[in-house]
């Protein structure tokens, strides 16, 4: 329900989740009667999409901590404790472009960020045709100012590749024209 950009021009929101026409039939389970909430059959807003993003984030974290990466199954892969930046990268990388009223353009944009979360597009499970490759670089171990960090990957002809770079950024100065502190560039 909120659109960007930020005051310094960065794209917000980052990602979209359903927060529109959320069924409130669960109210009956909490002893809320029609007399308490006579017109409610569905509700809208960020208050309903935010918990969905939090839940998806927890599922991505569990994917790594339960050892599904890189094999796609829970058999023998070592557990990884992912950073918040890695969790965000997986969510953004698996996002799908939205269409319809109010979206206006292809993602990324100020109306939908990088799109709508789709966990099945971001995570690899045994039997999927596509793979997932991640590098979770600890804070302080990445490239310093002016340095580069390179990795090579192999891909077959016609194979779709999708790359996402996320990082922790310290809070910028409130009065600054640009609040972004670390300005990283991804070159493919």
mmCIF file of C-alpha atoms in Angstrom:
data_model
loop_
_atom_site.group_PDB
_atom_site.id
_atom_site.type_symbol
_atom_site.label_atom_id
_atom_site.label_comp_id
_atom_site.label_asym_id
_atom_site.label_seq_id
_atom_site.Cartn_x
_atom_site.Cartn_y
_atom_site.Cartn_z
ATOM 1 C CA UNK A 1 0.000 0.000 0.000
ATOM 2 C CA UNK A 2 3.047 2.287 0.043
ATOM 3 C CA UNK A 3 5.041 3.333 -2.992
ATOM 4 C CA UNK A 4 8.502 4.783 -3.458
ATOM 5 C CA UNK A 5 10.874 6.248 -4.233
ATOM 6 C CA UNK A 6 12.762 7.132 -1.068
ATOM 7 C CA UNK A 7 13.697 10.788 -0.567
ATOM 8 C CA UNK A 8 17.098 10.099 -2.163
ATOM 9 C CA UNK A 9 15.638 8.164 -5.114
ATOM 10 C CA UNK A 10 16.194 4.534 -4.081
ATOM 11 C CA UNK A 11 13.571 1.966 -5.104
ATOM 12 C CA UNK A 12 11.035 1.094 -2.416
ATOM 13 C CA UNK A 13 9.219 -1.136 -1.707
ATOM 14 C CA UNK A 14 11.731 -3.955 -2.062
ATOM 15 C CA UNK A 15 9.167 -6.695 -2.604
ATOM 16 C CA UNK A 16 5.423 -7.256 -2.699
ATOM 17 C CA UNK A 17 3.209 -9.682 -0.828
ATOM 18 C CA UNK A 18 -0.537 -10.074 -0.787
ATOM 19 C CA UNK A 19 -2.156 -7.629 1.601
ATOM 20 C CA UNK A 20 -5.355 -7.088 -0.328
ATOM 21 C CA UNK A 21 -8.694 -8.747 0.425
ATOM 22 C CA UNK A 22 -7.281 -10.879 3.241
ATOM 23 C CA UNK A 23 -10.008 -13.216 4.501
ATOM 24 C CA UNK A 24 -10.830 -12.511 8.122
ATOM 25 C CA UNK A 25 -12.723 -15.739 8.766
ATOM 26 C CA UNK A 26 -10.105 -16.453 11.426
ATOM 27 C CA UNK A 27 -11.868 -13.862 13.604
ATOM 28 C CA UNK A 28 -14.428 -16.494 14.550
ATOM 29 C CA UNK A 29 -11.637 -18.644 15.997
ATOM 30 C CA UNK A 30 -10.779 -15.761 18.330
ATOM 31 C CA UNK A 31 -14.364 -15.235 19.539
ATOM 32 C CA UNK A 32 -14.840 -12.061 17.486
ATOM 33 C CA UNK A 33 -18.483 -11.921 16.475
ATOM 34 C CA UNK A 34 -20.257 -10.126 13.648
ATOM 35 C CA UNK A 35 -21.538 -7.672 16.263
ATOM 36 C CA UNK A 36 -17.918 -6.764 17.092
ATOM 37 C CA UNK A 37 -16.944 -6.362 13.462
ATOM 38 C CA UNK A 38 -20.164 -6.278 11.386
ATOM 39 C CA UNK A 39 -18.759 -5.221 8.006
ATOM 40 C CA UNK A 40 -15.534 -7.227 8.015
ATOM 41 C CA UNK A 41 -15.215 -10.042 5.542
ATOM 42 C CA UNK A 42 -11.858 -8.965 4.144
ATOM 43 C CA UNK A 43 -9.232 -6.391 5.018
ATOM 44 C CA UNK A 44 -6.354 -4.701 3.182
ATOM 45 C CA UNK A 45 -2.999 -3.121 3.854
ATOM 46 C CA UNK A 46 0.634 -3.338 4.747
ATOM 47 C CA UNK A 47 -0.309 -4.683 8.180
ATOM 48 C CA UNK A 48 -1.369 -7.891 6.427
ATOM 49 C CA UNK A 49 1.405 -8.154 3.835
ATOM 50 C CA UNK A 50 4.259 -7.567 6.315
ATOM 51 C CA UNK A 51 3.594 -10.783 8.293
ATOM 52 C CA UNK A 52 3.538 -12.709 5.013
ATOM 53 C CA UNK A 53 6.992 -11.360 4.123
ATOM 54 C CA UNK A 54 8.216 -12.236 7.630
ATOM 55 C CA UNK A 55 6.841 -15.775 7.286
ATOM 56 C CA UNK A 56 8.422 -16.279 3.861
ATOM 57 C CA UNK A 57 11.713 -14.959 5.270
ATOM 58 C CA UNK A 58 11.540 -17.542 8.041
ATOM 59 C CA UNK A 59 10.958 -20.314 5.487
ATOM 60 C CA UNK A 60 14.019 -19.185 3.498
ATOM 61 C CA UNK A 61 16.091 -19.176 6.693
ATOM 62 C CA UNK A 62 14.833 -22.654 7.546
ATOM 63 C CA UNK A 63 15.774 -23.863 4.034
ATOM 64 C CA UNK A 64 19.420 -23.060 4.819
ATOM 65 C CA UNK A 65 19.479 -24.032 8.501
ATOM 66 C CA UNK A 66 17.854 -27.415 7.788
ATOM 67 C CA UNK A 67 20.509 -28.221 5.171
ATOM 68 C CA UNK A 68 18.532 -28.035 1.920
ATOM 69 C CA UNK A 69 21.230 -25.960 0.243
ATOM 70 C CA UNK A 70 22.910 -26.772 -2.128
ATOM 71 C CA UNK A 71 21.516 -30.260 -2.814
ATOM 72 C CA UNK A 72 17.830 -29.319 -2.741
ATOM 73 C CA UNK A 73 17.050 -32.037 -0.214
ATOM 74 C CA UNK A 74 17.653 -32.482 3.473
ATOM 75 C CA UNK A 75 20.014 -35.381 2.953
ATOM 76 C CA UNK A 76 23.552 -34.587 3.890
ATOM 77 C CA UNK A 77 23.918 -30.888 3.100
ATOM 78 C CA UNK A 78 25.569 -28.904 5.864
ATOM 79 C CA UNK A 79 23.433 -26.421 7.769
ATOM 80 C CA UNK A 80 24.111 -22.765 6.992
ATOM 81 C CA UNK A 81 23.030 -19.816 9.109
ATOM 82 C CA UNK A 82 22.128 -17.256 6.420
ATOM 83 C CA UNK A 83 22.567 -13.539 6.881
ATOM 84 C CA UNK A 84 19.582 -11.252 6.533
ATOM 85 C CA UNK A 85 21.121 -10.027 3.281
ATOM 86 C CA UNK A 86 21.100 -13.587 1.871
ATOM 87 C CA UNK A 87 17.480 -14.101 2.899
ATOM 88 C CA UNK A 88 16.542 -10.827 1.208
ATOM 89 C CA UNK A 89 18.505 -11.805 -1.922
ATOM 90 C CA UNK A 90 16.632 -15.125 -2.224
ATOM 91 C CA UNK A 91 13.254 -13.382 -1.813
ATOM 92 C CA UNK A 92 14.098 -10.711 -4.387
ATOM 93 C CA UNK A 93 15.637 -13.180 -6.830
ATOM 94 C CA UNK A 94 12.515 -15.341 -6.801
ATOM 95 C CA UNK A 95 10.132 -12.411 -7.262
ATOM 96 C CA UNK A 96 7.861 -12.267 -10.304
ATOM 97 C CA UNK A 97 6.901 -9.174 -12.211
ATOM 98 C CA UNK A 98 3.365 -8.031 -11.403
ATOM 99 C CA UNK A 99 0.869 -6.648 -13.858
ATOM 100 C CA UNK A 100 -2.391 -4.780 -13.556
ATOM 101 C CA UNK A 101 -3.719 -1.467 -12.359
ATOM 102 C CA UNK A 102 -1.189 0.640 -10.479
ATOM 103 C CA UNK A 103 1.879 -1.416 -11.416
ATOM 104 C CA UNK A 104 2.648 0.648 -14.537
ATOM 105 C CA UNK A 105 6.024 -0.835 -15.572
ATOM 106 C CA UNK A 106 8.107 -3.976 -15.358
ATOM 107 C CA UNK A 107 9.998 -4.564 -12.126
ATOM 108 C CA UNK A 108 11.976 -3.112 -10.545
ATOM 109 C CA UNK A 109 9.963 0.046 -10.024
ATOM 110 C CA UNK A 110 8.546 2.298 -7.313
ATOM 111 C CA UNK A 111 5.185 0.506 -7.259
ATOM 112 C CA UNK A 112 6.226 -3.133 -6.877
ATOM 113 C CA UNK A 113 9.921 -3.121 -6.037
ATOM 114 C CA UNK A 114 11.393 -6.268 -7.583
ATOM 115 C CA UNK A 115 7.973 -7.953 -7.791
ATOM 116 C CA UNK A 116 5.782 -10.406 -5.908
ATOM 117 C CA UNK A 117 7.425 -13.054 -3.716
ATOM 118 C CA UNK A 118 7.406 -16.571 -5.123
ATOM 119 C CA UNK A 119 9.412 -18.952 -2.930
ATOM 120 C CA UNK A 120 9.303 -21.742 -5.492
ATOM 121 C CA UNK A 121 11.128 -19.443 -7.934
ATOM 122 C CA UNK A 122 13.814 -18.538 -5.398
ATOM 123 C CA UNK A 123 14.645 -21.860 -3.742
ATOM 124 C CA UNK A 124 16.028 -25.004 -5.347
ATOM 125 C CA UNK A 125 14.604 -28.400 -4.461
ATOM 126 C CA UNK A 126 15.739 -31.811 -5.670
ATOM 127 C CA UNK A 127 14.254 -32.406 -9.102
ATOM 128 C CA UNK A 128 13.952 -28.737 -10.129
ATOM 129 C CA UNK A 129 15.428 -27.880 -13.508
ATOM 130 C CA UNK A 130 17.158 -24.743 -12.282
ATOM 131 C CA UNK A 131 19.794 -24.424 -9.554
ATOM 132 C CA UNK A 132 20.579 -21.960 -6.779
ATOM 133 C CA UNK A 133 24.087 -20.630 -6.146
ATOM 134 C CA UNK A 134 24.734 -18.247 -3.256
ATOM 135 C CA UNK A 135 27.694 -16.415 -1.754
ATOM 136 C CA UNK A 136 26.978 -15.105 1.733
ATOM 137 C CA UNK A 137 29.945 -12.850 2.440
ATOM 138 C CA UNK A 138 30.217 -11.901 6.132
ATOM 139 C CA UNK A 139 30.124 -8.214 7.009
ATOM 140 C CA UNK A 140 33.649 -6.817 6.908
ATOM 141 C CA UNK A 141 34.976 -9.565 4.623
ATOM 142 C CA UNK A 142 33.742 -8.151 1.328
ATOM 143 C CA UNK A 143 35.683 -5.875 -0.992
ATOM 144 C CA UNK A 144 37.023 -2.583 0.360
ATOM 145 C CA UNK A 145 36.565 0.747 -1.399
ATOM 146 C CA UNK A 146 37.809 0.485 -4.971
ATOM 147 C CA UNK A 147 38.223 -3.311 -4.858
ATOM 148 C CA UNK A 148 36.364 -5.949 -6.845
ATOM 149 C CA UNK A 149 35.136 -9.386 -5.849
ATOM 150 C CA UNK A 150 34.867 -11.884 -8.705
ATOM 151 C CA UNK A 151 33.246 -15.292 -9.113
ATOM 152 C CA UNK A 152 32.871 -17.497 -12.169
ATOM 153 C CA UNK A 153 29.891 -19.692 -12.930
ATOM 154 C CA UNK A 154 29.166 -22.003 -15.832
ATOM 155 C CA UNK A 155 25.866 -21.893 -17.679
ATOM 156 C CA UNK A 156 24.603 -23.734 -20.713
ATOM 157 C CA UNK A 157 23.526 -21.958 -23.874
ATOM 158 C CA UNK A 158 20.000 -20.607 -23.537
ATOM 159 C CA UNK A 159 19.955 -21.187 -19.777
ATOM 160 C CA UNK A 160 18.281 -18.401 -17.822
ATOM 161 C CA UNK A 161 20.486 -16.709 -15.231
ATOM 162 C CA UNK A 162 19.239 -14.353 -12.562
ATOM 163 C CA UNK A 163 21.588 -12.440 -10.249
ATOM 164 C CA UNK A 164 20.815 -10.480 -7.080
ATOM 165 C CA UNK A 165 23.152 -8.429 -4.898
ATOM 166 C CA UNK A 166 22.067 -7.319 -1.429
ATOM 167 C CA UNK A 167 24.077 -5.950 1.473
ATOM 168 C CA UNK A 168 23.849 -4.340 4.868
ATOM 169 C CA UNK A 169 24.250 -0.589 4.699
ATOM 170 C CA UNK A 170 24.824 1.567 7.766
ATOM 171 C CA UNK A 171 22.289 4.311 8.344
ATOM 172 C CA UNK A 172 23.054 7.432 6.346
ATOM 173 C CA UNK A 173 22.963 10.944 7.713
ATOM 174 C CA UNK A 174 19.399 12.231 8.037
ATOM 175 C CA UNK A 175 20.176 15.507 6.278
ATOM 176 C CA UNK A 176 22.193 13.862 3.495
ATOM 177 C CA UNK A 177 20.962 14.200 -0.066
ATOM 178 C CA UNK A 178 21.881 10.541 -0.651
ATOM 179 C CA UNK A 179 21.567 8.250 2.365
ATOM 180 C CA UNK A 180 23.188 5.252 0.658
ATOM 181 C CA UNK A 181 26.572 4.683 2.309
ATOM 182 C CA UNK A 182 27.973 1.671 0.400
ATOM 183 C CA UNK A 183 27.348 2.044 -3.319
ATOM 184 C CA UNK A 184 28.026 -1.417 -4.756
ATOM 185 C CA UNK A 185 27.781 -2.326 -8.437
ATOM 186 C CA UNK A 186 27.007 -5.747 -9.891
ATOM 187 C CA UNK A 187 28.580 -6.436 -13.279
ATOM 188 C CA UNK A 188 27.731 -9.599 -15.165
#
